[in-house]
PDB file of C-alpha atoms in Angstrom:
ATOM      1  CA  UNK A   1      31.929  17.609 -38.295  1.00 53.00           C
ATOM      2  CA  UNK A   2      32.636  21.123 -36.863  1.00 59.00           C
ATOM      3  CA  UNK A   3      33.224  23.929 -39.390  1.00 64.00           C
ATOM      4  CA  UNK A   4      35.874  26.654 -38.989  1.00 72.00           C
ATOM      5  CA  UNK A   5      34.118  30.022 -39.736  1.00 76.00           C
ATOM      6  CA  UNK A   6      37.429  31.892 -40.099  1.00 79.00           C
ATOM      7  CA  UNK A   7      38.693  29.359 -42.610  1.00 80.00           C
ATOM      8  CA  UNK A   8      35.448  29.656 -44.548  1.00 81.00           C
ATOM      9  CA  UNK A   9      35.752  33.460 -44.683  1.00 82.00           C
ATOM     10  CA  UNK A  10      39.351  33.242 -45.865  1.00 84.00           C
ATOM     11  CA  UNK A  11      38.374  30.723 -48.537  1.00 83.00           C
ATOM     12  CA  UNK A  12      35.656  32.952 -50.022  1.00 83.00           C
ATOM     13  CA  UNK A  13      37.716  36.163 -49.764  1.00 86.00           C
ATOM     14  CA  UNK A  14      40.996  34.755 -51.081  1.00 88.00           C
ATOM     15  CA  UNK A  15      40.063  34.846 -54.825  1.00 88.00           C
ATOM     16  CA  UNK A  16      39.043  38.517 -54.513  1.00 87.00           C
ATOM     17  CA  UNK A  17      42.305  39.446 -52.744  1.00 87.00           C
ATOM     18  CA  UNK A  18      44.354  37.523 -55.305  1.00 91.00           C
ATOM     19  CA  UNK A  19      42.538  39.264 -58.158  1.00 90.00           C
ATOM     20  CA  UNK A  20      43.060  42.728 -56.634  1.00 87.00           C
ATOM     21  CA  UNK A  21      46.693  41.964 -55.928  1.00 87.00           C
ATOM     22  CA  UNK A  22      47.310  40.728 -59.466  1.00 88.00           C
ATOM     23  CA  UNK A  23      45.411  43.482 -61.301  1.00 88.00           C
ATOM     24  CA  UNK A  24      46.056  46.532 -59.094  1.00 86.00           C
ATOM     25  CA  UNK A  25      48.860  46.178 -56.566  1.00 88.00           C
ATOM     26  CA  UNK A  26      51.352  44.122 -58.614  1.00 90.00           C
ATOM     27  CA  UNK A  27      51.494  46.621 -61.553  1.00 89.00           C
ATOM     28  CA  UNK A  28      51.799  49.553 -59.135  1.00 90.00           C
ATOM     29  CA  UNK A  29      54.607  47.958 -57.124  1.00 92.00           C
ATOM     30  CA  UNK A  30      56.372  46.772 -60.286  1.00 91.00           C
ATOM     31  CA  UNK A  31      56.128  50.273 -61.804  1.00 91.00           C
ATOM     32  CA  UNK A  32      57.605  51.831 -58.665  1.00 92.00           C
ATOM     33  CA  UNK A  33      60.501  49.338 -58.712  1.00 93.00           C
ATOM     34  CA  UNK A  34      61.224  50.050 -62.410  1.00 93.00           C
ATOM     35  CA  UNK A  35      61.319  53.787 -61.605  1.00 93.00           C
ATOM     36  CA  UNK A  36      64.521  53.074 -59.669  1.00 94.00           C
ATOM     37  CA  UNK A  37      66.136  50.924 -62.375  1.00 92.00           C
ATOM     38  CA  UNK A  38      68.036  51.619 -65.631  1.00 91.00           C
ATOM     39  CA  UNK A  39      65.317  49.760 -67.553  1.00 90.00           C
ATOM     40  CA  UNK A  40      65.724  50.802 -71.209  1.00 90.00           C
ATOM     41  CA  UNK A  41      64.843  48.530 -74.127  1.00 89.00           C
ATOM     42  CA  UNK A  42      67.665  50.109 -76.171  1.00 87.00           C
ATOM     43  CA  UNK A  43      70.167  48.575 -73.749  1.00 85.00           C
ATOM     44  CA  UNK A  44      70.961  45.014 -72.770  1.00 83.00           C
ATOM     45  CA  UNK A  45      68.204  44.011 -70.345  1.00 81.00           C
ATOM     46  CA  UNK A  46      70.571  41.581 -68.601  1.00 83.00           C
ATOM     47  CA  UNK A  47      72.340  44.708 -67.285  1.00 84.00           C
ATOM     48  CA  UNK A  48      69.230  46.147 -65.623  1.00 86.00           C
ATOM     49  CA  UNK A  49      70.140  47.279 -62.122  1.00 88.00           C
ATOM     50  CA  UNK A  50      68.822  49.577 -59.427  1.00 90.00           C
ATOM     51  CA  UNK A  51      70.235  53.047 -60.023  1.00 88.00           C
ATOM     52  CA  UNK A  52      68.787  54.978 -57.088  1.00 88.00           C
ATOM     53  CA  UNK A  53      67.391  58.383 -58.028  1.00 91.00           C
ATOM     54  CA  UNK A  54      69.198  58.599 -61.397  1.00 92.00           C
ATOM     55  CA  UNK A  55      65.957  58.441 -63.398  1.00 93.00           C
ATOM     56  CA  UNK A  56      64.467  61.327 -61.416  1.00 93.00           C
ATOM     57  CA  UNK A  57      67.685  63.359 -61.795  1.00 93.00           C
ATOM     58  CA  UNK A  58      67.675  62.675 -65.554  1.00 92.00           C
ATOM     59  CA  UNK A  59      64.076  63.908 -65.811  1.00 91.00           C
ATOM     60  CA  UNK A  60      64.841  67.098 -63.891  1.00 91.00           C
ATOM     61  CA  UNK A  61      67.991  67.878 -65.889  1.00 90.00           C
ATOM     62  CA  UNK A  62      66.929  66.697 -69.367  1.00 86.00           C
ATOM     63  CA  UNK A  63      68.034  69.516 -71.770  1.00 84.00           C
ATOM     64  CA  UNK A  64      65.537  68.412 -74.439  1.00 82.00           C
ATOM     65  CA  UNK A  65      62.495  68.501 -72.151  1.00 83.00           C
ATOM     66  CA  UNK A  66      62.375  71.323 -69.629  1.00 87.00           C
ATOM     67  CA  UNK A  67      60.741  69.661 -66.630  1.00 90.00           C
ATOM     68  CA  UNK A  68      59.497  72.903 -65.085  1.00 90.00           C
ATOM     69  CA  UNK A  69      57.919  73.968 -68.368  1.00 91.00           C
ATOM     70  CA  UNK A  70      56.102  70.608 -68.406  1.00 92.00           C
ATOM     71  CA  UNK A  71      54.890  71.304 -64.853  1.00 91.00           C
ATOM     72  CA  UNK A  72      53.638  74.766 -65.908  1.00 93.00           C
ATOM     73  CA  UNK A  73      51.944  73.230 -68.966  1.00 93.00           C
ATOM     74  CA  UNK A  74      50.295  70.662 -66.687  1.00 92.00           C
ATOM     75  CA  UNK A  75      48.978  73.343 -64.330  1.00 91.00           C
ATOM     76  CA  UNK A  76      47.647  75.440 -67.228  1.00 94.00           C
ATOM     77  CA  UNK A  77      46.069  72.347 -68.782  1.00 94.00           C
ATOM     78  CA  UNK A  78      44.355  71.422 -65.497  1.00 92.00           C
ATOM     79  CA  UNK A  79      43.158  74.704 -64.051  1.00 90.00           C
ATOM     80  CA  UNK A  80      42.133  76.607 -67.205  1.00 95.00           C
ATOM     81  CA  UNK A  81      40.202  73.534 -68.370  1.00 94.00           C
ATOM     82  CA  UNK A  82      38.715  73.016 -64.914  1.00 92.00           C
ATOM     83  CA  UNK A  83      37.573  76.628 -64.527  1.00 94.00           C
ATOM     84  CA  UNK A  84      35.659  76.777 -67.793  1.00 95.00           C
ATOM     85  CA  UNK A  85      34.334  73.236 -67.477  1.00 94.00           C
ATOM     86  CA  UNK A  86      32.879  74.053 -64.077  1.00 94.00           C
ATOM     87  CA  UNK A  87      31.420  77.456 -64.998  1.00 95.00           C
ATOM     88  CA  UNK A  88      29.849  76.262 -68.253  1.00 94.00           C
ATOM     89  CA  UNK A  89      28.682  72.993 -66.683  1.00 92.00           C
ATOM     90  CA  UNK A  90      27.074  74.872 -63.780  1.00 93.00           C
ATOM     91  CA  UNK A  91      25.265  77.265 -66.152  1.00 93.00           C
ATOM     92  CA  UNK A  92      24.090  74.313 -68.242  1.00 90.00           C
ATOM     93  CA  UNK A  93      22.829  72.483 -65.144  1.00 90.00           C
ATOM     94  CA  UNK A  94      20.895  75.577 -64.024  1.00 90.00           C
ATOM     95  CA  UNK A  95      19.272  75.839 -67.469  1.00 88.00           C
ATOM     96  CA  UNK A  96      18.392  72.142 -67.602  1.00 86.00           C
ATOM     97  CA  UNK A  97      16.900  72.204 -64.097  1.00 83.00           C
ATOM     98  CA  UNK A  98      13.791  73.995 -65.328  1.00 79.00           C
ATOM     99  CA  UNK A  99      11.394  71.775 -67.343  1.00 76.00           C
ATOM    100  CA  UNK A 100      10.863  72.661 -71.013  1.00 76.00           C
ATOM    101  CA  UNK A 101       9.651  70.879 -74.116  1.00 76.00           C
ATOM    102  CA  UNK A 102      12.241  68.445 -75.510  1.00 75.00           C
ATOM    103  CA  UNK A 103      14.472  68.652 -72.426  1.00 74.00           C
ATOM    104  CA  UNK A 104      15.175  64.909 -72.536  1.00 75.00           C
ATOM    105  CA  UNK A 105      16.406  65.010 -76.146  1.00 78.00           C
ATOM    106  CA  UNK A 106      18.432  68.157 -75.535  1.00 76.00           C
ATOM    107  CA  UNK A 107      19.993  66.659 -72.406  1.00 75.00           C
ATOM    108  CA  UNK A 108      20.987  63.540 -74.339  1.00 76.00           C
ATOM    109  CA  UNK A 109      22.695  65.635 -77.041  1.00 78.00           C
ATOM    110  CA  UNK A 110      24.505  67.748 -74.456  1.00 76.00           C
ATOM    111  CA  UNK A 111      25.749  64.752 -72.496  1.00 77.00           C
ATOM    112  CA  UNK A 112      26.771  62.783 -75.614  1.00 77.00           C
ATOM    113  CA  UNK A 113      30.453  63.930 -75.689  1.00 78.00           C
ATOM    114  CA  UNK A 114      31.037  62.436 -72.253  1.00 76.00           C
ATOM    115  CA  UNK A 115      30.265  58.973 -73.644  1.00 78.00           C
ATOM    116  CA  UNK A 116      32.915  59.206 -76.393  1.00 81.00           C
ATOM    117  CA  UNK A 117      36.516  58.041 -76.309  1.00 83.00           C
ATOM    118  CA  UNK A 118      38.969  60.813 -75.464  1.00 84.00           C
ATOM    119  CA  UNK A 119      41.414  59.597 -78.113  1.00 86.00           C
ATOM    120  CA  UNK A 120      38.702  59.522 -80.803  1.00 89.00           C
ATOM    121  CA  UNK A 121      37.656  63.049 -79.852  1.00 90.00           C
ATOM    122  CA  UNK A 122      41.266  64.176 -80.141  1.00 90.00           C
ATOM    123  CA  UNK A 123      41.526  62.753 -83.674  1.00 91.00           C
ATOM    124  CA  UNK A 124      38.280  64.453 -84.758  1.00 92.00           C
ATOM    125  CA  UNK A 125      39.339  67.836 -83.367  1.00 92.00           C
ATOM    126  CA  UNK A 126      42.824  67.430 -84.846  1.00 92.00           C
ATOM    127  CA  UNK A 127      41.126  67.378 -88.245  1.00 92.00           C
ATOM    128  CA  UNK A 128      38.914  70.380 -87.347  1.00 93.00           C
ATOM    129  CA  UNK A 129      41.949  72.426 -86.214  1.00 93.00           C
ATOM    130  CA  UNK A 130      44.188  71.295 -89.073  1.00 89.00           C
ATOM    131  CA  UNK A 131      46.115  74.291 -90.408  1.00 86.00           C
ATOM    132  CA  UNK A 132      45.746  73.332 -94.093  1.00 85.00           C
ATOM    133  CA  UNK A 133      42.294  71.824 -94.573  1.00 84.00           C
ATOM    134  CA  UNK A 134      40.655  72.125 -91.148  1.00 88.00           C
ATOM    135  CA  UNK A 135      37.060  73.254 -90.745  1.00 90.00           C
ATOM    136  CA  UNK A 136      37.910  75.889 -88.104  1.00 92.00           C
ATOM    137  CA  UNK A 137      40.093  77.868 -90.518  1.00 91.00           C
ATOM    138  CA  UNK A 138      37.504  77.540 -93.266  1.00 91.00           C
ATOM    139  CA  UNK A 139      34.726  78.974 -91.058  1.00 92.00           C
ATOM    140  CA  UNK A 140      36.872  81.846 -89.769  1.00 92.00           C
ATOM    141  CA  UNK A 141      37.977  82.792 -93.288  1.00 91.00           C
ATOM    142  CA  UNK A 142      34.400  82.672 -94.632  1.00 91.00           C
ATOM    143  CA  UNK A 143      33.383  85.012 -91.794  1.00 91.00           C
ATOM    144  CA  UNK A 144      36.325  87.276 -92.769  1.00 89.00           C
ATOM    145  CA  UNK A 145      37.722  87.045 -89.240  1.00 89.00           C
ATOM    146  CA  UNK A 146      41.120  85.919 -90.521  1.00 87.00           C
ATOM    147  CA  UNK A 147      42.929  86.398 -93.831  1.00 88.00           C
ATOM    148  CA  UNK A 148      45.352  83.472 -93.646  1.00 88.00           C
ATOM    149  CA  UNK A 149      44.905  79.983 -92.166  1.00 89.00           C
ATOM    150  CA  UNK A 150      46.112  79.605 -88.592  1.00 90.00           C
ATOM    151  CA  UNK A 151      48.268  76.687 -87.569  1.00 89.00           C
ATOM    152  CA  UNK A 152      46.221  75.899 -84.488  1.00 91.00           C
ATOM    153  CA  UNK A 153      48.212  72.761 -83.692  1.00 91.00           C
ATOM    154  CA  UNK A 154      51.537  73.637 -85.340  1.00 90.00           C
ATOM    155  CA  UNK A 155      51.972  77.131 -83.843  1.00 90.00           C
ATOM    156  CA  UNK A 156      53.153  77.001 -80.180  1.00 90.00           C
ATOM    157  CA  UNK A 157      51.133  80.172 -79.491  1.00 90.00           C
ATOM    158  CA  UNK A 158      47.840  78.449 -80.370  1.00 92.00           C
ATOM    159  CA  UNK A 159      48.506  74.776 -79.618  1.00 93.00           C
ATOM    160  CA  UNK A 160      47.777  74.788 -75.851  1.00 94.00           C
ATOM    161  CA  UNK A 161      44.691  76.978 -76.314  1.00 94.00           C
ATOM    162  CA  UNK A 162      43.388  74.591 -78.973  1.00 94.00           C
ATOM    163  CA  UNK A 163      43.732  71.425 -76.878  1.00 94.00           C
ATOM    164  CA  UNK A 164      42.237  73.185 -73.837  1.00 95.00           C
ATOM    165  CA  UNK A 165      39.179  74.225 -75.900  1.00 95.00           C
ATOM    166  CA  UNK A 166      38.636  70.569 -76.787  1.00 94.00           C
ATOM    167  CA  UNK A 167      39.092  69.462 -73.177  1.00 93.00           C
ATOM    168  CA  UNK A 168      36.559  72.082 -72.031  1.00 94.00           C
ATOM    169  CA  UNK A 169      34.071  70.874 -74.645  1.00 92.00           C
ATOM    170  CA  UNK A 170      34.630  67.286 -73.461  1.00 91.00           C
ATOM    171  CA  UNK A 171      34.398  67.964 -69.710  1.00 90.00           C
ATOM    172  CA  UNK A 172      31.380  70.297 -69.512  1.00 90.00           C
ATOM    173  CA  UNK A 173      28.848  67.406 -69.602  1.00 88.00           C
ATOM    174  CA  UNK A 174      30.453  65.817 -66.511  1.00 89.00           C
ATOM    175  CA  UNK A 175      29.828  68.898 -64.382  1.00 91.00           C
ATOM    176  CA  UNK A 176      26.390  69.375 -65.951  1.00 90.00           C
ATOM    177  CA  UNK A 177      25.363  65.800 -65.061  1.00 87.00           C
ATOM    178  CA  UNK A 178      26.677  65.887 -61.501  1.00 89.00           C
ATOM    179  CA  UNK A 179      25.479  69.402 -60.655  1.00 91.00           C
ATOM    180  CA  UNK A 180      22.064  68.864 -62.256  1.00 89.00           C
ATOM    181  CA  UNK A 181      21.531  65.824 -60.022  1.00 88.00           C
ATOM    182  CA  UNK A 182      22.512  67.911 -56.984  1.00 90.00           C
ATOM    183  CA  UNK A 183      20.282  70.845 -58.014  1.00 90.00           C
ATOM    184  CA  UNK A 184      17.271  68.560 -58.347  1.00 87.00           C
ATOM    185  CA  UNK A 185      17.702  67.526 -54.687  1.00 87.00           C
ATOM    186  CA  UNK A 186      17.113  71.095 -53.395  1.00 88.00           C
ATOM    187  CA  UNK A 187      13.595  71.378 -51.896  1.00 88.00           C
ATOM    188  CA  UNK A 188      11.429  73.838 -53.835  1.00 85.00           C
ATOM    189  CA  UNK A 189      10.068  75.147 -50.533  1.00 86.00           C
ATOM    190  CA  UNK A 190      13.400  76.875 -49.878  1.00 86.00           C
ATOM    191  CA  UNK A 191      13.133  78.918 -53.085  1.00 84.00           C
ATOM    192  CA  UNK A 192       9.455  79.698 -52.454  1.00 84.00           C
ATOM    193  CA  UNK A 193      10.222  80.946 -48.943  1.00 87.00           C
ATOM    194  CA  UNK A 194      13.133  83.057 -50.266  1.00 85.00           C
ATOM    195  CA  UNK A 195      10.900  84.600 -52.935  1.00 84.00           C
ATOM    196  CA  UNK A 196       8.323  85.513 -50.286  1.00 85.00           C
ATOM    197  CA  UNK A 197      11.117  87.207 -48.305  1.00 83.00           C
ATOM    198  CA  UNK A 198      12.045  89.231 -51.382  1.00 83.00           C
ATOM    199  CA  UNK A 199      15.291  87.453 -52.347  1.00 83.00           C
ATOM    200  CA  UNK A 200      16.160  87.932 -56.033  1.00 86.00           C
ATOM    201  CA  UNK A 201      17.671  85.242 -58.270  1.00 85.00           C
ATOM    202  CA  UNK A 202      21.278  86.244 -57.453  1.00 87.00           C
ATOM    203  CA  UNK A 203      20.693  85.994 -53.697  1.00 87.00           C
ATOM    204  CA  UNK A 204      18.918  82.652 -54.120  1.00 87.00           C
ATOM    205  CA  UNK A 205      21.912  81.397 -56.090  1.00 88.00           C
ATOM    206  CA  UNK A 206      24.543  82.425 -53.514  1.00 88.00           C
ATOM    207  CA  UNK A 207      22.528  81.873 -50.290  1.00 88.00           C
ATOM    208  CA  UNK A 208      20.557  78.728 -51.180  1.00 88.00           C
ATOM    209  CA  UNK A 209      21.740  76.934 -54.314  1.00 89.00           C
ATOM    210  CA  UNK A 210      25.529  77.007 -53.906  1.00 89.00           C
ATOM    211  CA  UNK A 211      25.570  76.321 -50.121  1.00 88.00           C
ATOM    212  CA  UNK A 212      23.133  73.426 -50.554  1.00 88.00           C
ATOM    213  CA  UNK A 213      25.221  71.679 -53.246  1.00 89.00           C
ATOM    214  CA  UNK A 214      28.596  72.670 -51.772  1.00 86.00           C
ATOM    215  CA  UNK A 215      29.537  69.060 -51.029  1.00 84.00           C
ATOM    216  CA  UNK A 216      28.907  68.040 -54.643  1.00 88.00           C
ATOM    217  CA  UNK A 217      30.875  71.028 -55.935  1.00 88.00           C
ATOM    218  CA  UNK A 218      33.864  70.200 -53.709  1.00 84.00           C
ATOM    219  CA  UNK A 219      33.946  66.532 -54.642  1.00 84.00           C
ATOM    220  CA  UNK A 220      33.399  67.024 -58.397  1.00 88.00           C
ATOM    221  CA  UNK A 221      36.001  69.786 -58.681  1.00 88.00           C
ATOM    222  CA  UNK A 222      38.660  67.782 -56.871  1.00 83.00           C
ATOM    223  CA  UNK A 223      37.871  64.543 -58.672  1.00 85.00           C
ATOM    224  CA  UNK A 224      37.893  66.319 -62.014  1.00 88.00           C
ATOM    225  CA  UNK A 225      41.263  67.884 -61.139  1.00 87.00           C
ATOM    226  CA  UNK A 226      42.709  64.411 -60.697  1.00 85.00           C
ATOM    227  CA  UNK A 227      41.102  63.101 -63.880  1.00 87.00           C
ATOM    228  CA  UNK A 228      42.281  65.992 -66.055  1.00 91.00           C
ATOM    229  CA  UNK A 229      45.839  65.590 -64.819  1.00 87.00           C
ATOM    230  CA  UNK A 230      45.658  61.889 -65.653  1.00 83.00           C
ATOM    231  CA  UNK A 231      43.984  62.423 -69.037  1.00 84.00           C
ATOM    232  CA  UNK A 232      46.526  62.709 -71.889  1.00 87.00           C
ATOM    233  CA  UNK A 233      44.386  61.185 -74.679  1.00 89.00           C
ATOM    234  CA  UNK A 234      43.225  64.459 -76.252  1.00 91.00           C
ATOM    235  CA  UNK A 235      46.680  66.051 -76.255  1.00 92.00           C
ATOM    236  CA  UNK A 236      48.380  62.911 -77.464  1.00 89.00           C
ATOM    237  CA  UNK A 237      45.905  62.462 -80.340  1.00 90.00           C
ATOM    238  CA  UNK A 238      46.082  66.139 -81.383  1.00 92.00           C
ATOM    239  CA  UNK A 239      49.713  67.171 -80.915  1.00 90.00           C
ATOM    240  CA  UNK A 240      51.648  64.375 -79.182  1.00 86.00           C
ATOM    241  CA  UNK A 241      52.936  67.029 -76.776  1.00 85.00           C
ATOM    242  CA  UNK A 242      54.254  69.371 -79.496  1.00 80.00           C
ATOM    243  CA  UNK A 243      54.985  71.627 -81.161  1.00 88.00           C
ATOM    244  CA  UNK A 244      58.278  72.309 -79.391  1.00 85.00           C
ATOM    245  CA  UNK A 245      56.802  70.873 -76.138  1.00 87.00           C
ATOM    246  CA  UNK A 246      54.140  73.605 -76.076  1.00 90.00           C
ATOM    247  CA  UNK A 247      51.459  71.085 -75.047  1.00 92.00           C
ATOM    248  CA  UNK A 248      53.673  68.579 -73.275  1.00 91.00           C
ATOM    249  CA  UNK A 249      52.289  67.678 -69.835  1.00 93.00           C
ATOM    250  CA  UNK A 250      53.444  65.076 -67.325  1.00 92.00           C
ATOM    251  CA  UNK A 251      51.158  62.349 -68.660  1.00 92.00           C
ATOM    252  CA  UNK A 252      52.154  62.833 -72.324  1.00 92.00           C
ATOM    253  CA  UNK A 253      55.826  62.996 -71.377  1.00 90.00           C
ATOM    254  CA  UNK A 254      55.463  59.670 -69.555  1.00 92.00           C
ATOM    255  CA  UNK A 255      53.978  58.087 -72.690  1.00 91.00           C
ATOM    256  CA  UNK A 256      56.700  59.608 -74.894  1.00 89.00           C
ATOM    257  CA  UNK A 257      59.454  58.240 -72.653  1.00 90.00           C
ATOM    258  CA  UNK A 258      58.080  54.733 -73.086  1.00 91.00           C
ATOM    259  CA  UNK A 259      56.792  54.679 -76.680  1.00 89.00           C
ATOM    260  CA  UNK A 260      59.424  56.899 -78.365  1.00 89.00           C
ATOM    261  CA  UNK A 261      62.517  56.381 -76.249  1.00 89.00           C
ATOM    262  CA  UNK A 262      61.734  52.902 -74.836  1.00 92.00           C
ATOM    263  CA  UNK A 263      62.994  54.174 -71.485  1.00 92.00           C
ATOM    264  CA  UNK A 264      60.732  52.384 -69.041  1.00 93.00           C
ATOM    265  CA  UNK A 265      62.856  53.559 -66.099  1.00 93.00           C
ATOM    266  CA  UNK A 266      62.306  57.265 -66.727  1.00 93.00           C
ATOM    267  CA  UNK A 267      58.733  56.621 -67.870  1.00 92.00           C
ATOM    268  CA  UNK A 268      57.991  54.861 -64.575  1.00 94.00           C
ATOM    269  CA  UNK A 269      59.741  57.654 -62.653  1.00 93.00           C
ATOM    270  CA  UNK A 270      57.423  60.134 -64.384  1.00 92.00           C
ATOM    271  CA  UNK A 271      54.514  57.914 -63.357  1.00 92.00           C
ATOM    272  CA  UNK A 272      55.695  57.997 -59.738  1.00 93.00           C
ATOM    273  CA  UNK A 273      55.827  61.814 -59.859  1.00 93.00           C
ATOM    274  CA  UNK A 274      52.247  61.873 -61.190  1.00 91.00           C
ATOM    275  CA  UNK A 275      51.169  59.420 -58.497  1.00 89.00           C
ATOM    276  CA  UNK A 276      52.662  61.585 -55.728  1.00 91.00           C
ATOM    277  CA  UNK A 277      50.905  64.679 -57.072  1.00 87.00           C
ATOM    278  CA  UNK A 278      47.620  62.765 -57.363  1.00 83.00           C
ATOM    279  CA  UNK A 279      48.085  61.543 -53.798  1.00 85.00           C
ATOM    280  CA  UNK A 280      48.405  65.176 -52.702  1.00 84.00           C
ATOM    281  CA  UNK A 281      45.138  65.931 -54.508  1.00 78.00           C
ATOM    282  CA  UNK A 282      43.514  62.967 -52.745  1.00 73.00           C
ATOM    283  CA  UNK A 283      44.585  64.372 -49.347  1.00 83.00           C
ATOM    284  CA  UNK A 284      42.994  67.706 -50.243  1.00 76.00           C
ATOM    285  CA  UNK A 285      39.873  65.843 -51.280  1.00 70.00           C
ATOM    286  CA  UNK A 286      39.665  63.921 -47.991  1.00 69.00           C
ATOM    287  CA  UNK A 287      40.192  67.091 -45.948  1.00 77.00           C
ATOM    288  CA  UNK A 288      37.547  68.901 -47.969  1.00 69.00           C
ATOM    289  CA  UNK A 289      35.133  66.029 -47.377  1.00 63.00           C
ATOM    290  CA  UNK A 290      35.834  66.207 -43.649  1.00 64.00           C
ATOM    291  CA  UNK A 291      35.233  69.971 -43.675  1.00 53.00           C
ATOM    292  CA  UNK A 292      31.909  69.381 -45.397  1.00 52.00           C
ATOM    293  CA  UNK A 293      30.757  66.958 -42.695  1.00 52.00           C
ATOM    294  CA  UNK A 294      31.782  69.392 -39.944  1.00 49.00           C
ATOM    295  CA  UNK A 295      29.988  72.180 -41.774  1.00 45.00           C
ATOM    296  CA  UNK A 296      26.778  70.114 -41.923  1.00 40.00           C
ATOM    297  CA  UNK A 297      25.360  71.888 -44.966  1.00 38.00           C
TER     298      UNK A 297
END
């Protein structure tokens, strides 16, 4: 009996394609379709119809949630967090590159936050920053730095700063792990030759270290940009997007539309907006990767 190789390949690949289609593509396509429907659990679901771009118009013109303020909050949340995460993570990686006694234990303690749940971290820091009985106020008052407790999460002036501090604390280990691995791949002969030529530590950093790990820096920064934008757990656990929308970003607004207002149409439309912005980040990432290959670091 003669076997059909193409039929055999289809038979072994079909379960994988069905699984991917069911788990990944079906929810994405369904979410995009709902973004163009008046799908609200407060209304009669038998009346659900396609409504064109009405959900997107409602998001842009919502008087209770200024869309452009949410965009600005999202940009602040991403790029302030990203800047300090990268700088502190890079410094930490440089320090951990040199061997010292107890480096393994210290590295484990430093990298521990990255293994924790973002939502759990948000709850812990919400208690630390609590305006009435939080540990942060207690420490500052004992040090005589403040006279009255600060409403870190209830005052719009401090709320965004507070959640960004937590996000920085959470994200530093990621850059430290990735950059430390890249730093350890640099041949020691390069540094020895530079020292013989009289290059100081600053010149070695900018002319050897950074150019050598440029590809890792580009990929980690862009990937982390996407992850931070799509990471509402800390904000949602600490403030829920408040007070007065001071910490409301696109991802938290999407959750609020679904969980508080049961408006799956507008929630899905917000998801589509996030997906388009993430797609733009992915294009930048692919172009940066192509530039790296042409540069042949």
